[in-house]
Amino acid sequence: MCNRYGHLRFILMGCLTVLAAGAHAGGPTLSGPSSITLSERAVFSGGNFPPSSALTVVVTDPAGKQSSRAIASSTSGTFQYELSAGATGRYEIKVLDGKGAPLGSALVVPVNP
């Protein structure tokens, strides 16, 4: 009977270790301000991206026009992107991997000063 419980304890400890590792790993994140004035630049920071990887930032402006820029994450999987807004309304920022799959997104709404 002790053997059976010993195996159960081993399995449970292994599961808890995997769950704890998964909780700390986290996926890619993109953070920045949710609103800015038209005279400001919004700085967005990315983290937990694949290290030294090619990424594309796609910005959709309030009129629906898209622009893109190729960037690369650092060796630690981080990057920064600056957005200068020319009109009021909602801007959507998406980060795509080298194959075009979305990895993160954020919204910012510029307002008149």
Coordinates of C-alpha atoms in Angstrom, one line a residue:
M1 CA 0.0 0.0 0.0
C2 CA 2.8 2.4 0.7
N3 CA 4.2 1.9 -2.8
R4 CA 0.9 2.8 -4.4
Y5 CA 0.7 6.1 -2.4
G6 CA 4.3 6.8 -3.1
H7 CA 3.6 6.6 -6.8
L8 CA 0.5 8.8 -6.4
R9 CA 2.6 11.4 -4.5
F10 CA 5.3 11.3 -7.3
I11 CA 2.6 11.8 -10.0
L12 CA 0.9 14.7 -8.1
M13 CA 4.2 16.4 -7.5
G14 CA 5.1 16.1 -11.2
C15 CA 1.8 17.6 -12.2
L16 CA 2.2 20.5 -9.8
T17 CA 5.7 21.2 -11.1
V18 CA 4.4 21.3 -14.7
L19 CA 1.6 23.6 -13.7
A20 CA 3.9 26.0 -11.9
A21 CA 6.3 26.1 -14.8
G22 CA 3.4 26.9 -17.2
A23 CA 2.2 29.7 -14.9
H24 CA 5.6 31.4 -15.1
A25 CA 6.2 30.9 -18.8
G26 CA 3.4 33.1 -20.1
G27 CA 2.7 34.0 -23.7
P28 CA 3.7 37.1 -25.7
T29 CA 2.5 40.4 -24.2
L30 CA 2.0 43.8 -25.8
S31 CA 1.4 46.8 -23.5
G32 CA 1.0 50.5 -23.9
P33 CA -1.3 53.4 -23.2
S34 CA -5.0 53.1 -24.0
S35 CA -5.3 56.7 -24.8
I36 CA -3.0 59.6 -25.8
T37 CA -3.4 63.2 -27.1
L38 CA -2.7 63.8 -30.7
S39 CA 0.5 65.6 -30.0
E40 CA 2.0 62.6 -28.1
R41 CA 3.6 59.4 -29.3
A42 CA 2.5 56.1 -27.8
V43 CA 5.2 53.6 -26.9
F44 CA 4.2 49.9 -26.8
S45 CA 6.4 47.3 -25.2
G46 CA 6.4 43.7 -26.2
G47 CA 7.6 40.8 -24.0
N48 CA 7.8 37.0 -24.0
F49 CA 8.2 36.9 -27.8
P50 CA 10.5 34.4 -29.4
P51 CA 14.1 35.7 -29.0
S52 CA 15.8 37.3 -32.0
S53 CA 12.8 36.6 -34.2
A54 CA 11.4 38.5 -37.2
L55 CA 8.1 40.2 -36.4
T56 CA 5.7 42.5 -38.2
V57 CA 3.7 45.3 -36.5
V58 CA 0.5 46.1 -38.3
V59 CA -1.4 49.3 -37.4
T60 CA -5.0 49.9 -38.5
D61 CA -6.0 53.5 -38.2
P62 CA -9.5 54.9 -37.5
A63 CA -10.3 55.0 -41.3
G64 CA -9.4 51.3 -41.7
K65 CA -6.1 51.9 -43.5
Q66 CA -3.3 49.5 -42.6
S67 CA 0.4 50.1 -42.4
S68 CA 3.1 47.6 -41.4
R69 CA 6.7 47.6 -40.3
A70 CA 9.1 44.8 -39.9
I71 CA 10.9 44.6 -36.6
A72 CA 12.9 42.0 -34.7
S73 CA 12.7 41.0 -31.0
S74 CA 15.8 41.2 -28.9
T75 CA 17.7 38.2 -27.7
S76 CA 15.5 38.4 -24.5
G77 CA 12.3 38.4 -26.6
T78 CA 11.4 42.1 -26.1
F79 CA 10.8 45.1 -28.4
Q80 CA 9.4 48.6 -28.4
Y81 CA 7.2 50.2 -31.0
E82 CA 6.2 53.9 -31.2
L83 CA 2.9 55.0 -32.7
S84 CA 2.3 58.6 -33.8
A85 CA -1.4 59.2 -34.3
G86 CA -2.6 61.7 -36.9
A87 CA -6.3 61.5 -36.3
T88 CA -8.7 60.8 -33.4
G89 CA -10.4 57.4 -33.3
R90 CA -9.3 53.9 -32.5
Y91 CA -6.0 52.5 -33.6
E92 CA -5.3 48.8 -33.5
I93 CA -1.8 47.5 -33.2
K94 CA -1.1 43.8 -34.0
V95 CA 2.1 41.9 -33.8
L96 CA 2.6 39.0 -36.2
D97 CA 5.2 36.3 -36.4
G98 CA 7.2 35.5 -39.6
K99 CA 4.4 33.4 -41.0
G100 CA 1.7 36.0 -40.4
A101 CA 0.2 34.4 -37.3
P102 CA -1.0 36.9 -34.6
L103 CA 1.0 37.0 -31.4
G104 CA -0.4 40.0 -29.6
S105 CA -2.5 43.1 -30.0
A106 CA -3.4 46.4 -28.4
L107 CA -5.7 49.4 -28.9
V108 CA -5.1 53.1 -28.4
V109 CA -7.5 56.0 -28.8
P110 CA -5.9 59.5 -29.5
V111 CA -8.0 62.5 -28.3
N112 CA -7.7 66.2 -29.0
P113 CA -5.6 68.1 -26.5

